[in-house]
mmCIF file of C-alpha atoms and ligand atoms in Angstrom:
data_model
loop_
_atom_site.group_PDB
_atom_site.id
_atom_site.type_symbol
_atom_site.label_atom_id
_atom_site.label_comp_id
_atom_site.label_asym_id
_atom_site.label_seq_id
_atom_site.Cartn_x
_atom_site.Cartn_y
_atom_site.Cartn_z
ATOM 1 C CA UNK A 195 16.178 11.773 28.494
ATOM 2 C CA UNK A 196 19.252 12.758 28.039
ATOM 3 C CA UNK A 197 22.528 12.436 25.189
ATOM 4 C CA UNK A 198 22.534 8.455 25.467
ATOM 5 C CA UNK A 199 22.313 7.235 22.100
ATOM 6 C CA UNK A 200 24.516 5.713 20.095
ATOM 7 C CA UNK A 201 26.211 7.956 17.666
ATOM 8 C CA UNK A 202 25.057 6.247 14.975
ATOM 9 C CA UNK A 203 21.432 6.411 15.966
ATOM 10 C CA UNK A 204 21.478 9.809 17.268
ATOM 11 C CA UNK A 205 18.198 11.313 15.839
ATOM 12 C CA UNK A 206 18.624 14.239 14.053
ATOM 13 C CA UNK A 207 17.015 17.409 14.052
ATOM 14 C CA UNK A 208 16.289 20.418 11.242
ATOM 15 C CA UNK A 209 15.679 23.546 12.748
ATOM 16 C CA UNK A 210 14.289 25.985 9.916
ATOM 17 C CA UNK A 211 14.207 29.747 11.173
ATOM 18 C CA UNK A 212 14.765 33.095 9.523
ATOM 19 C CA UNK A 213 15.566 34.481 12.881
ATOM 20 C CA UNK A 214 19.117 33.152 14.524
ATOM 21 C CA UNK A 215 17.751 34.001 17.682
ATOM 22 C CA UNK A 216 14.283 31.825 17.469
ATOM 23 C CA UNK A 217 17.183 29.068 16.059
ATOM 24 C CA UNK A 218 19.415 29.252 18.630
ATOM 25 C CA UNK A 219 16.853 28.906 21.389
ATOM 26 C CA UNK A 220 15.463 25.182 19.759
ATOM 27 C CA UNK A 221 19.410 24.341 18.549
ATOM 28 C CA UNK A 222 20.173 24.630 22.333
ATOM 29 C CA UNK A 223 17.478 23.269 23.877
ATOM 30 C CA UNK A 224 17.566 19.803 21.388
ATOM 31 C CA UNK A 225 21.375 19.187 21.783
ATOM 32 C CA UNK A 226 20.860 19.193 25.379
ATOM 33 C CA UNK A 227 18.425 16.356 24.828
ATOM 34 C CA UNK A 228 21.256 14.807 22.504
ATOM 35 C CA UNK A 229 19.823 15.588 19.272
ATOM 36 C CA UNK A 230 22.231 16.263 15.926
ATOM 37 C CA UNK A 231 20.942 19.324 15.235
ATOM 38 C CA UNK A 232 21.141 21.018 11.959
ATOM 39 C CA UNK A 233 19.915 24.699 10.828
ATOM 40 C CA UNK A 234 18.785 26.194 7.545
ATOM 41 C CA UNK A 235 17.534 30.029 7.443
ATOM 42 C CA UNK A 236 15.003 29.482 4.709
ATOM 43 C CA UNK A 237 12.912 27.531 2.794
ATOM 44 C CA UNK A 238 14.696 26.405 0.153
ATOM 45 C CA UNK A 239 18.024 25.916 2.005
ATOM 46 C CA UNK A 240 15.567 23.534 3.977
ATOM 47 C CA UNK A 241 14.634 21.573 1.136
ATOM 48 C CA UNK A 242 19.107 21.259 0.185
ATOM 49 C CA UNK A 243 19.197 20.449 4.046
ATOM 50 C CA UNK A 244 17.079 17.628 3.965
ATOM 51 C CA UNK A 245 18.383 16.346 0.805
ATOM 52 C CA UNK A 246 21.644 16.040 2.240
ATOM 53 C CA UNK A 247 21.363 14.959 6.005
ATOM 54 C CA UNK A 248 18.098 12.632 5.795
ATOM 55 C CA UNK A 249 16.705 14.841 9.487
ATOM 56 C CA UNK A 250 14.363 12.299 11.615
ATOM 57 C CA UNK A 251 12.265 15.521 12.668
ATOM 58 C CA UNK A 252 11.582 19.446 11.101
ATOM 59 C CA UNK A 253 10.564 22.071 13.046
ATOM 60 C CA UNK A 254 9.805 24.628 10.192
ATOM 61 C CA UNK A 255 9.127 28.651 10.693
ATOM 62 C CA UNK A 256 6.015 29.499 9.048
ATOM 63 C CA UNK A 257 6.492 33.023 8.158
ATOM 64 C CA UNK A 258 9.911 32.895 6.511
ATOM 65 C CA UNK A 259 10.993 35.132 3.193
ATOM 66 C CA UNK A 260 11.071 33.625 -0.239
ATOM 67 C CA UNK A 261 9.374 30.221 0.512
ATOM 68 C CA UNK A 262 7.273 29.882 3.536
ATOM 69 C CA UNK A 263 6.862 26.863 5.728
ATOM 70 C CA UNK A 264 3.341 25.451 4.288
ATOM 71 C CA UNK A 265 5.250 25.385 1.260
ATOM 72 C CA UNK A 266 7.905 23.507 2.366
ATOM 73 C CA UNK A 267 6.114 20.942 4.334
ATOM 74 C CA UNK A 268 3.736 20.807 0.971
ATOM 75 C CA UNK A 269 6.653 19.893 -0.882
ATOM 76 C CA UNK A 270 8.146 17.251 1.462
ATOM 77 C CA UNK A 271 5.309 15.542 2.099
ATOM 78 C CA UNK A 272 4.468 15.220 -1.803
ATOM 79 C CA UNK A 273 7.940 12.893 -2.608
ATOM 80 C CA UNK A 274 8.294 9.510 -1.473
ATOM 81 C CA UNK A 275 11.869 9.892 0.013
ATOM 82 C CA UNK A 276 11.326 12.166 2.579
ATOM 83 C CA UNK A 277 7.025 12.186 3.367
ATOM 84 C CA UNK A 278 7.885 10.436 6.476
ATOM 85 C CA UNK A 279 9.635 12.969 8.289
ATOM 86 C CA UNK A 280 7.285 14.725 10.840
ATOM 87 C CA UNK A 281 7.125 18.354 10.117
ATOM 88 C CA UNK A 282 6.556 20.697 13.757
ATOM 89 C CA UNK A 283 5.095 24.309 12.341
ATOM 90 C CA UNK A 284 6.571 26.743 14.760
ATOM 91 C CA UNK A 285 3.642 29.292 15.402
ATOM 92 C CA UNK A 286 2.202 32.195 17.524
ATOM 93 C CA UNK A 287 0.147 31.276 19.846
ATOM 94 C CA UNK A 288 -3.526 31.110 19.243
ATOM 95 C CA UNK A 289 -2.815 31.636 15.373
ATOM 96 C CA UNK A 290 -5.591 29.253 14.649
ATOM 97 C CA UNK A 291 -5.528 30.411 11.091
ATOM 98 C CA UNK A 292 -1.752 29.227 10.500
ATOM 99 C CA UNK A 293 -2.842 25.667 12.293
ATOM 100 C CA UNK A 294 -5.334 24.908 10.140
ATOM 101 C CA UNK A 295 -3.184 25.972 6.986
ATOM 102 C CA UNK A 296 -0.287 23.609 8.456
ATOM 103 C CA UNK A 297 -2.442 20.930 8.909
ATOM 104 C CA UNK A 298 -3.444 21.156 5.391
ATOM 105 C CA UNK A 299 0.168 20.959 3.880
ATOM 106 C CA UNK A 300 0.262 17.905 5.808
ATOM 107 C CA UNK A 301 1.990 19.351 8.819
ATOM 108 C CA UNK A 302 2.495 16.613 11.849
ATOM 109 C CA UNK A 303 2.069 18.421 14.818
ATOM 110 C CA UNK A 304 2.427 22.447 16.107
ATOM 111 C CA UNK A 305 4.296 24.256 18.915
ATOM 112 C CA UNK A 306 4.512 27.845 20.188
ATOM 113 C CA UNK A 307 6.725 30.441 20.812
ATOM 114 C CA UNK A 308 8.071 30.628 22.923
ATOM 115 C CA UNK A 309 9.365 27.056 23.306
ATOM 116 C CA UNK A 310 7.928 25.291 26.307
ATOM 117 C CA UNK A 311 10.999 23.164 27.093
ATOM 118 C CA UNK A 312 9.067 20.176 28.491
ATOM 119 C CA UNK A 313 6.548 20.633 25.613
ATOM 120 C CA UNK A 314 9.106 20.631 22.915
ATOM 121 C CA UNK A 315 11.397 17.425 24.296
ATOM 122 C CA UNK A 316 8.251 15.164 24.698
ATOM 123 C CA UNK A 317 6.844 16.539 21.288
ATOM 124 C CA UNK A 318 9.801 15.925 19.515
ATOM 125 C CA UNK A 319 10.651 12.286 21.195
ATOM 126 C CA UNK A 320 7.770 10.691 20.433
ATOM 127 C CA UNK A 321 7.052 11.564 17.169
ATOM 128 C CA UNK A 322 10.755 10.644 16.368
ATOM 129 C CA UNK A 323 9.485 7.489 17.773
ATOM 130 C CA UNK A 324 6.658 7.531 15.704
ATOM 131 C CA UNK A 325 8.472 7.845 12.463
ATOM 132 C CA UNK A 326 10.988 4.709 13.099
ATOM 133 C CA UNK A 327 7.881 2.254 13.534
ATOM 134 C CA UNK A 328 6.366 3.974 10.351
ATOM 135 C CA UNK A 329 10.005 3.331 8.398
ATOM 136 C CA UNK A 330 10.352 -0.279 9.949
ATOM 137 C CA UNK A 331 6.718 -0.815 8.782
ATOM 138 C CA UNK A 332 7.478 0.645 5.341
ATOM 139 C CA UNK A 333 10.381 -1.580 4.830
ATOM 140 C CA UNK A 334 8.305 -4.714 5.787
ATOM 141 C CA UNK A 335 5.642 -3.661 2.927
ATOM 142 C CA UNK A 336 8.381 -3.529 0.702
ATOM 143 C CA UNK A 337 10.054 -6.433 1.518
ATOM 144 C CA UNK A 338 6.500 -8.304 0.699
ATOM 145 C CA UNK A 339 6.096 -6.297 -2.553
ATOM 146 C CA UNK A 340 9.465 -7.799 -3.528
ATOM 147 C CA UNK A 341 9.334 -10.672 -2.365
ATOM 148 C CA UNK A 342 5.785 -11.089 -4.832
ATOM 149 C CA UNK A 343 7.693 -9.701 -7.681
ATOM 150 C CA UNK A 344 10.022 -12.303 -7.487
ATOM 151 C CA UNK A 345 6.866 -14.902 -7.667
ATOM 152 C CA UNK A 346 6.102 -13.342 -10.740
ATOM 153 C CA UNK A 347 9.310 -13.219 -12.551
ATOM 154 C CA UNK A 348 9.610 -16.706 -12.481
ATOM 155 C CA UNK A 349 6.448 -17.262 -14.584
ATOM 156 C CA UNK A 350 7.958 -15.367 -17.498
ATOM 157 C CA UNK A 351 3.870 -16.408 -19.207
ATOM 158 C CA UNK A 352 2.409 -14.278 -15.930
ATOM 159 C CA UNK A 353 3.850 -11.021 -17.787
ATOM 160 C CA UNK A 354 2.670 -7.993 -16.238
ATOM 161 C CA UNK A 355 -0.786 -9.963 -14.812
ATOM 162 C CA UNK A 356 -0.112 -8.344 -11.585
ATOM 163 C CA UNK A 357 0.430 -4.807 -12.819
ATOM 164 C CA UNK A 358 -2.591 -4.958 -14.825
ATOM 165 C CA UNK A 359 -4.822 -6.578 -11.998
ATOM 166 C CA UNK A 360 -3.479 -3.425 -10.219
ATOM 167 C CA UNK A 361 -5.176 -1.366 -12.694
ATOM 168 C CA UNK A 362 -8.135 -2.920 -13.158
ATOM 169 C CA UNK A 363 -8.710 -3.404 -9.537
ATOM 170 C CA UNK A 364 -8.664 0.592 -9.442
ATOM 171 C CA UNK A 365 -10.946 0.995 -12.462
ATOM 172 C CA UNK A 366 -13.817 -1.742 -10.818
ATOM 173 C CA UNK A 367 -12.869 -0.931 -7.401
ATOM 174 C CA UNK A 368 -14.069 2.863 -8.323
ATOM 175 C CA UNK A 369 -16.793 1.646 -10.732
ATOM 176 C CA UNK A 370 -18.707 -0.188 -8.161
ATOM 177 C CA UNK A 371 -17.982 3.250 -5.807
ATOM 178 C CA UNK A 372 -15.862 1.420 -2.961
ATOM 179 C CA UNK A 373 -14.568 3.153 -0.204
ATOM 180 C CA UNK A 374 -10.981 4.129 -0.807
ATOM 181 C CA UNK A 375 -9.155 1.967 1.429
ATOM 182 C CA UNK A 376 -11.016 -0.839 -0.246
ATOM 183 C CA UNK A 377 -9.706 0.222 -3.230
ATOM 184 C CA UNK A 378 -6.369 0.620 -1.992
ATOM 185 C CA UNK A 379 -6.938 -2.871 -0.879
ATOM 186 C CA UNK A 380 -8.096 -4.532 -3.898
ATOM 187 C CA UNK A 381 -4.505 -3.133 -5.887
ATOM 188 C CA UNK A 382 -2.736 -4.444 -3.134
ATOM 189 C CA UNK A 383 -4.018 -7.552 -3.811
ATOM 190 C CA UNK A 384 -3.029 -7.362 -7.490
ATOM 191 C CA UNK A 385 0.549 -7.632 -6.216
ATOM 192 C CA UNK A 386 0.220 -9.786 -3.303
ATOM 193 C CA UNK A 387 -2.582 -12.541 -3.850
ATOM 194 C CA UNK A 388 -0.418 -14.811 -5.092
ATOM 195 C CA UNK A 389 2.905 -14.577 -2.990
ATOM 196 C CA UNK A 390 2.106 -17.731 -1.652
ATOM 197 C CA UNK A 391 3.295 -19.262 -5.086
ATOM 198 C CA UNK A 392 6.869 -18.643 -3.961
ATOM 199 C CA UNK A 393 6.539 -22.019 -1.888
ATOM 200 C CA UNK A 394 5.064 -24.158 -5.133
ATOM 201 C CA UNK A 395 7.868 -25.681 -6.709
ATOM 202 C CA UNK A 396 8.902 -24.673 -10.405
ATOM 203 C CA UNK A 397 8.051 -27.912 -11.682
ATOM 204 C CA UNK A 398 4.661 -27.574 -10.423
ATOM 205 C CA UNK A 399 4.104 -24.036 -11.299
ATOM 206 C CA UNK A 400 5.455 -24.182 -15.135
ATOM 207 C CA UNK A 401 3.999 -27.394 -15.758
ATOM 208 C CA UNK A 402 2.951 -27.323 -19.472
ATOM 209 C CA UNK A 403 -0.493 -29.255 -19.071
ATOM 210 C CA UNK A 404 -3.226 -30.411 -16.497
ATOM 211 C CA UNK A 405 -2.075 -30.788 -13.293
ATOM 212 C CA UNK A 406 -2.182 -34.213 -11.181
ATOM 213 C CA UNK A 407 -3.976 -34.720 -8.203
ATOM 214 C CA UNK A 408 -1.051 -34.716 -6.022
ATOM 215 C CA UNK A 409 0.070 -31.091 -8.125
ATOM 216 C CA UNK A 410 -2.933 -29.465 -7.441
ATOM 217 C CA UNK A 411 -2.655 -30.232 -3.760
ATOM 218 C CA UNK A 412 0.535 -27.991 -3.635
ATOM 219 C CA UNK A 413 -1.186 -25.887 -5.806
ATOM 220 C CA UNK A 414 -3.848 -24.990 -3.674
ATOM 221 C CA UNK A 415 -1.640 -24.529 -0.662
ATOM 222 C CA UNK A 416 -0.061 -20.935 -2.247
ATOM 223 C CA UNK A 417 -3.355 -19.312 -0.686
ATOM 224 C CA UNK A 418 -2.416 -20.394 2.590
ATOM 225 C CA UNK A 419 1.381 -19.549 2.651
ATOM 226 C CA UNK A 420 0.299 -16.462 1.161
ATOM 227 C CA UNK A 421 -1.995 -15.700 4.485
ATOM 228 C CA UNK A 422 1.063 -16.501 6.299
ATOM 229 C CA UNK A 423 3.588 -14.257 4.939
ATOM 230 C CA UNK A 424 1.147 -11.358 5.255
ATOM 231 C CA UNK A 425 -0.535 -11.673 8.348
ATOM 232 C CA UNK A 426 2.206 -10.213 10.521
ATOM 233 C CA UNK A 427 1.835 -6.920 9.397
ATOM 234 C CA UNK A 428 -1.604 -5.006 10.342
ATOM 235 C CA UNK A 429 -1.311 -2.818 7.262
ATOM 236 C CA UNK A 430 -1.962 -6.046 5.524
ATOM 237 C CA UNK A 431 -4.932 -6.533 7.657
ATOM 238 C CA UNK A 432 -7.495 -5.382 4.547
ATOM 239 C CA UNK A 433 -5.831 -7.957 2.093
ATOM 240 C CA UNK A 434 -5.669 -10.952 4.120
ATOM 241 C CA UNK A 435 -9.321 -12.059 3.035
ATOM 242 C CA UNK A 436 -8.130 -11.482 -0.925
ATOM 243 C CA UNK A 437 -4.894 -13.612 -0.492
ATOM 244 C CA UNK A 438 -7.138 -16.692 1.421
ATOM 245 C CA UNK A 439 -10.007 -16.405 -0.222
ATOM 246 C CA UNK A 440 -9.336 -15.315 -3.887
ATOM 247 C CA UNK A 441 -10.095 -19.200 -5.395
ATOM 248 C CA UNK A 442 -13.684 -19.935 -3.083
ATOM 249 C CA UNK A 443 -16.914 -20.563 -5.245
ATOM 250 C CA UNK A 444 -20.333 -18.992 -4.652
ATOM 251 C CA UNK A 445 -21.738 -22.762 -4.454
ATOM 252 C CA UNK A 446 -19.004 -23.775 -2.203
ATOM 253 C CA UNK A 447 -16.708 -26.094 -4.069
ATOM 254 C CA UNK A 448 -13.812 -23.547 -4.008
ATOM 255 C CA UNK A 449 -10.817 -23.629 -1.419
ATOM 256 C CA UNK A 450 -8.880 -23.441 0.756
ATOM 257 C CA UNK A 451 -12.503 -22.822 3.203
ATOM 258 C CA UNK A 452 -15.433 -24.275 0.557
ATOM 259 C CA UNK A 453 -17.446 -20.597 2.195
ATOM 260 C CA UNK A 454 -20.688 -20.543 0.506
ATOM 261 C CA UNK A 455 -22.199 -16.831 -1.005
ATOM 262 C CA UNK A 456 -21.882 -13.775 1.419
ATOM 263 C CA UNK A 457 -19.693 -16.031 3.326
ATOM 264 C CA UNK A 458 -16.972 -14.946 1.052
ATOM 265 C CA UNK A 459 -15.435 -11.844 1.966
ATOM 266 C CA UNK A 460 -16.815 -9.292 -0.810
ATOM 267 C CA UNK A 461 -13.495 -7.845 -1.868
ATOM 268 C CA UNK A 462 -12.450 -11.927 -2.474
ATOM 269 C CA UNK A 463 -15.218 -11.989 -4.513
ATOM 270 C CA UNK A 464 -14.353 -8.313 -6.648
ATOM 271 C CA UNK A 465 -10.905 -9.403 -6.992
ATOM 272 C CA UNK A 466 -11.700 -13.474 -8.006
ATOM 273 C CA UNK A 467 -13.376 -11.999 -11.425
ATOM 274 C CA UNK A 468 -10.472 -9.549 -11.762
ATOM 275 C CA UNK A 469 -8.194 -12.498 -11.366
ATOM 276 C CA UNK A 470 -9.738 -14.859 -13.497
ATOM 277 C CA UNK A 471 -10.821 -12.077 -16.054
ATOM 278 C CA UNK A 472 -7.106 -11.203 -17.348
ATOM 279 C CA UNK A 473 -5.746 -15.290 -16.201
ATOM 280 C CA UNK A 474 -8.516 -15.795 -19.335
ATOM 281 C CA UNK A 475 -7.317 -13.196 -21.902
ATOM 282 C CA UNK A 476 -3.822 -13.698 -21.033
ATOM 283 C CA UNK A 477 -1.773 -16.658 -22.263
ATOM 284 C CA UNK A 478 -0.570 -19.055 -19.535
ATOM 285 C CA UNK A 479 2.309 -22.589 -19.720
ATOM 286 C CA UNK A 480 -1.018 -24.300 -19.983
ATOM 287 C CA UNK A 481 -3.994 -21.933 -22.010
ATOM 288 C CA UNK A 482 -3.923 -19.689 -25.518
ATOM 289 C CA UNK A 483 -5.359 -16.152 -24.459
ATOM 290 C CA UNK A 484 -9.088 -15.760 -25.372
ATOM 291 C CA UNK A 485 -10.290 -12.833 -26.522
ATOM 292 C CA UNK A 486 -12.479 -10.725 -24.333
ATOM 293 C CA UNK A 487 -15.492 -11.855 -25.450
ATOM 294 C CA UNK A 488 -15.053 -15.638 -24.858
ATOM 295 C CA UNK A 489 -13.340 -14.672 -21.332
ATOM 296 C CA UNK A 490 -16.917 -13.130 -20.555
ATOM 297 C CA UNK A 491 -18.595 -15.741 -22.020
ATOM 298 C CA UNK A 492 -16.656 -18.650 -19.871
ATOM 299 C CA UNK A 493 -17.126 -16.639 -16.860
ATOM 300 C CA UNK A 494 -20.757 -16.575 -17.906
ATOM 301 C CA UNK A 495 -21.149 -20.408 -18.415
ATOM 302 C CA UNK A 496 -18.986 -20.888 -14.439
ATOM 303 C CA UNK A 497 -21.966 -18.342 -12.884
ATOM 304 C CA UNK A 498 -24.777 -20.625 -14.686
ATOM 305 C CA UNK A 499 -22.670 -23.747 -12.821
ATOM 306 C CA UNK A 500 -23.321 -21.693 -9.338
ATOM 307 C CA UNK A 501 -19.562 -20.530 -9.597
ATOM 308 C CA UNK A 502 -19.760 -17.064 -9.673
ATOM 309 C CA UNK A 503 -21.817 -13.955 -7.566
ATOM 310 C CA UNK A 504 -24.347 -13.544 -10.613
ATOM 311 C CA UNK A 505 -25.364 -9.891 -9.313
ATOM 312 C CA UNK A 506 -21.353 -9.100 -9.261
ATOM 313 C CA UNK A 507 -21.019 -10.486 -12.234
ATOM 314 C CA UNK A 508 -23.523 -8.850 -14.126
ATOM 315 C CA UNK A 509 -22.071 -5.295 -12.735
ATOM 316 C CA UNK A 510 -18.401 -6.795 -14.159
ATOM 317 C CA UNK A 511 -19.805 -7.320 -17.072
ATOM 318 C CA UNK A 512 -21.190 -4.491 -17.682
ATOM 319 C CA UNK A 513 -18.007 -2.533 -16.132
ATOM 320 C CA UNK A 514 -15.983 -4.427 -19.076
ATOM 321 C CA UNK A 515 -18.582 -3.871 -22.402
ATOM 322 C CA UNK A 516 -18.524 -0.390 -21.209
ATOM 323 C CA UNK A 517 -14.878 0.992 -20.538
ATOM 324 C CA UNK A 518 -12.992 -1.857 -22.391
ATOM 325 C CA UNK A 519 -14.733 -3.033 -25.368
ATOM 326 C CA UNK A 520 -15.232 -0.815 -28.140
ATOM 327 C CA UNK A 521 -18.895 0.023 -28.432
ATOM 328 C CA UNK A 522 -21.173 -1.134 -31.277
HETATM 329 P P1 LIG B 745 -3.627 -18.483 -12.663
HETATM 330 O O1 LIG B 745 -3.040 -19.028 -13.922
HETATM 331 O O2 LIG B 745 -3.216 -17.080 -12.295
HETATM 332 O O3 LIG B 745 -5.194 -18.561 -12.794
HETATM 333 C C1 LIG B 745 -6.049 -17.905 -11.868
HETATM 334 C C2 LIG B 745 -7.475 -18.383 -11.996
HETATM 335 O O4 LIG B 745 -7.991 -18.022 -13.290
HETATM 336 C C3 LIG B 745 -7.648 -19.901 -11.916
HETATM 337 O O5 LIG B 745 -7.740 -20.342 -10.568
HETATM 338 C C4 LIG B 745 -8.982 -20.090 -12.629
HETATM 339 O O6 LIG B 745 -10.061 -19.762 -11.786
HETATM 340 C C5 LIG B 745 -8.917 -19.044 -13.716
HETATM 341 N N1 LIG B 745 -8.433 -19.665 -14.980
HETATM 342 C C6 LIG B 745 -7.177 -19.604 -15.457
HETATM 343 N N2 LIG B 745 -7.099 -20.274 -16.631
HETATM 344 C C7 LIG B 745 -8.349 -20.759 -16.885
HETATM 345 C C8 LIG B 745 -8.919 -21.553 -17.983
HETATM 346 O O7 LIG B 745 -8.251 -21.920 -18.951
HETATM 347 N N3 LIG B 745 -10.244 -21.844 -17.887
HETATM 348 C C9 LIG B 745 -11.007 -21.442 -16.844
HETATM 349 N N4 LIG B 745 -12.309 -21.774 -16.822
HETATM 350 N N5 LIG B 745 -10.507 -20.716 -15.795
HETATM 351 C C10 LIG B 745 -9.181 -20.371 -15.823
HETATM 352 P P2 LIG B 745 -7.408 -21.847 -10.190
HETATM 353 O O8 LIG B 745 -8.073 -22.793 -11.155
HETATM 354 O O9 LIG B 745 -7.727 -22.039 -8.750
HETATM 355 O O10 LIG B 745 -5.841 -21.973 -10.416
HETATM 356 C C11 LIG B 745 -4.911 -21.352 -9.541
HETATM 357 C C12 LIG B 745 -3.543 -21.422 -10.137
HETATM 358 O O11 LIG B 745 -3.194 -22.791 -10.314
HETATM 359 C C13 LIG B 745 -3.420 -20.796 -11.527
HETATM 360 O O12 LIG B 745 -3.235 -19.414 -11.433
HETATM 361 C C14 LIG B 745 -2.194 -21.537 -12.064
HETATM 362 O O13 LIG B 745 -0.989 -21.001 -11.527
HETATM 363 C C15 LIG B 745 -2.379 -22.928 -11.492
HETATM 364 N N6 LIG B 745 -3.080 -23.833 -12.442
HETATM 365 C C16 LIG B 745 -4.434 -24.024 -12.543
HETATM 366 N N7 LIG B 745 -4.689 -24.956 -13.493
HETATM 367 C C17 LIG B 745 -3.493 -25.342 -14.004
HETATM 368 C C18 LIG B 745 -3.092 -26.276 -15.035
HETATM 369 O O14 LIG B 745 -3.902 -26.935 -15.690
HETATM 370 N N8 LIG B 745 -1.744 -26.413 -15.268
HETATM 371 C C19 LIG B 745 -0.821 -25.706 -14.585
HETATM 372 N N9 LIG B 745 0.466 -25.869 -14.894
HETATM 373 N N10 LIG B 745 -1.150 -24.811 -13.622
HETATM 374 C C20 LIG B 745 -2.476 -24.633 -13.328
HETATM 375 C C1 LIG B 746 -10.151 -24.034 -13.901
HETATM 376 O O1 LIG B 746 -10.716 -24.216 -14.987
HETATM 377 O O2 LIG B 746 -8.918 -23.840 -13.839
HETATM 378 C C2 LIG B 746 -10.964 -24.068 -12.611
HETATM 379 C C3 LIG B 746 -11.702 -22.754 -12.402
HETATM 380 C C4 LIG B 746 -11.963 -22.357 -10.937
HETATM 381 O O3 LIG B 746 -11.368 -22.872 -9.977
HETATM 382 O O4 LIG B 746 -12.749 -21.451 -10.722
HETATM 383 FE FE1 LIG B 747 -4.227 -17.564 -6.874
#
């Protein structure tokens, strides 16, 4: 590879050092390659460094005065602006004791000195590489995210129904001791189950009253746009089943699939009483709130009807009398 980028998209490179000779070496090596390179001579001019230039790559000194590397790498993988950018510890060789501290501050990869020049230019190209699919990919989540706040704010009656599913899908997610991507899943899903609503028509959507026939058809359709808007992106992969699945019944009267018991994915089936739990005690263009109490006691009378999981809902039940109501 050589210097044939764009200017614009020239990837640029923070070489952190104490020593201007160590720098030197890596600054000369990585503008032959056709990197921007940039220097800093500690830790915290580092941290200014990145602030100001935005790098694409770090390759950070460990043993450096004032702050030392781990530190540094600690800190900028701990703030959401800059946890993307791979960090390259810059270490002895064999110092296993420095890899396995770099690894724990969340360093991305290691190289020795003295720089293998080979080693360092495919090193440094493909985790550059790495990091733009990991941005694009971040954007895309984002872009979704908004996209589902924008659902929202149009139902001025949905209030913060989505922020709150996002905490109570945390609080039951961990009470029933999921793993933690299902978690991570399940507040996803507080956000994104109902994106699909962006394609049901305001007049549909803020109707004061029962529904038609012909209404609820659209109705039922935001589960399936929903699926669609997601399912490009394999980070969505885990909340796919919550956004199609999130209105089936246990007895299999439910939609968009009529899947009967186990057929329902489980974490459809968590979030469904999550959904339905704060739809109930909130007020909506067509329902008063209930109180908590009633909401449990309507969810009780739809798992008597065959609605409901009866074993998940006894554990929600419990999960609510126990951290949400006060205790008698
Ligand atoms: P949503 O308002 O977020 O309600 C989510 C789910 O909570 C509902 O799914 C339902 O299972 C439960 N739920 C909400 N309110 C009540 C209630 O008063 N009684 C009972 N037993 N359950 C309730 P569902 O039925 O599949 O509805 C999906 C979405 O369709 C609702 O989301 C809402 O946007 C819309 N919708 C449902 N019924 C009506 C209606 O009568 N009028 C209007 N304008 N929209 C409705
Ligand atoms: C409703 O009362 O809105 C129907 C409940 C359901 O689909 O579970
Ligand atoms: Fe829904």
């Amino acid at each position: 590879m050589s210097a044939s980028f764009l200017d614009s998209d020239r990837p640029k490179v923070l070489v952190v050092d104490d020593h201007p000779s160590s720098r030197m070496t890596a600054v000369a090596l990585l503008s032959v390659e056709g990197y921007e390179v940039l220097e800093a001579d500690s830790g915290s001019a580092a941290l200014v460094r990145v602030g100001e230039c935005n790098p694409d790559l770090i390759l950070l000194d460990v043993m450096m005065p004032g702050m030392d590397g781990f530190e540094v790498c600690r800190r900028l993988k701990q703030e959401e602006q800059t946890r993307l950018i791979p960090v390259v510890f810059i270490t002895a060789l064999n110092d296993r004791r420095s890899r396995i501290m770099g690894i724990e501050a969340g360093g991305d990869d290691f190289l020795t000195k003295p720089f293998d020049r080979l080693e360092l230019s495919a090193r440094v190209r493909s985790l550059i590489r790495q990091k733009r699919l990991n941005e694009d990919l971040d954007h895309a989540e984002k872009v979704l995210f908004s996209i589902a706040g924008t659902v929202e704010s149009r139902d001025p009656a949905t209030g913060d129904h989505c922020e709150r599913l996002v905490t109570l899908g945390a609080a039951f997610g961990n009470f029933l001791n999921l793993p933690r991507n299902e978690v991570r899943d399940l507040m996803w899903g507080g956000h994104l189950h109902d994106i699909g609503k962006v394609g049901v028509p305001d007049s549909v959507l803020l109707k004061k009253g029962k529904l038609t026939p012909e209404e609820w058809d659209i109705m039922k359709q935001h589960v399936i746009i929903g699926e669609n808007i997601c399912k490009p992106l394999r980070t969505m992969r885990g909340v796919i089943p919550i956004i199609r699945n999130h209105h089936e019944r246990w007895d299999g009267t439910g939609y968009p699939d009529g899947l009967v018991g186990d057929e329902i994915p489980y974490l459809a089936q968590v979030f469904q009483i999550l959904d339905i739990y704060d739809a109930l005690t909130s007020e909506r263009p067509y329902k008063r709130a209930f109180t908590p109490d009633e909401a449990l006691e309507i969810i009780a009378e739809e798992t008597a009807k065959g609605w409901r999981n009866p074993k998940l809902i006894e554990q929600f039940t419990t999960f609510i009398r126990t951290t949400h109501l006060p205790q008698t």
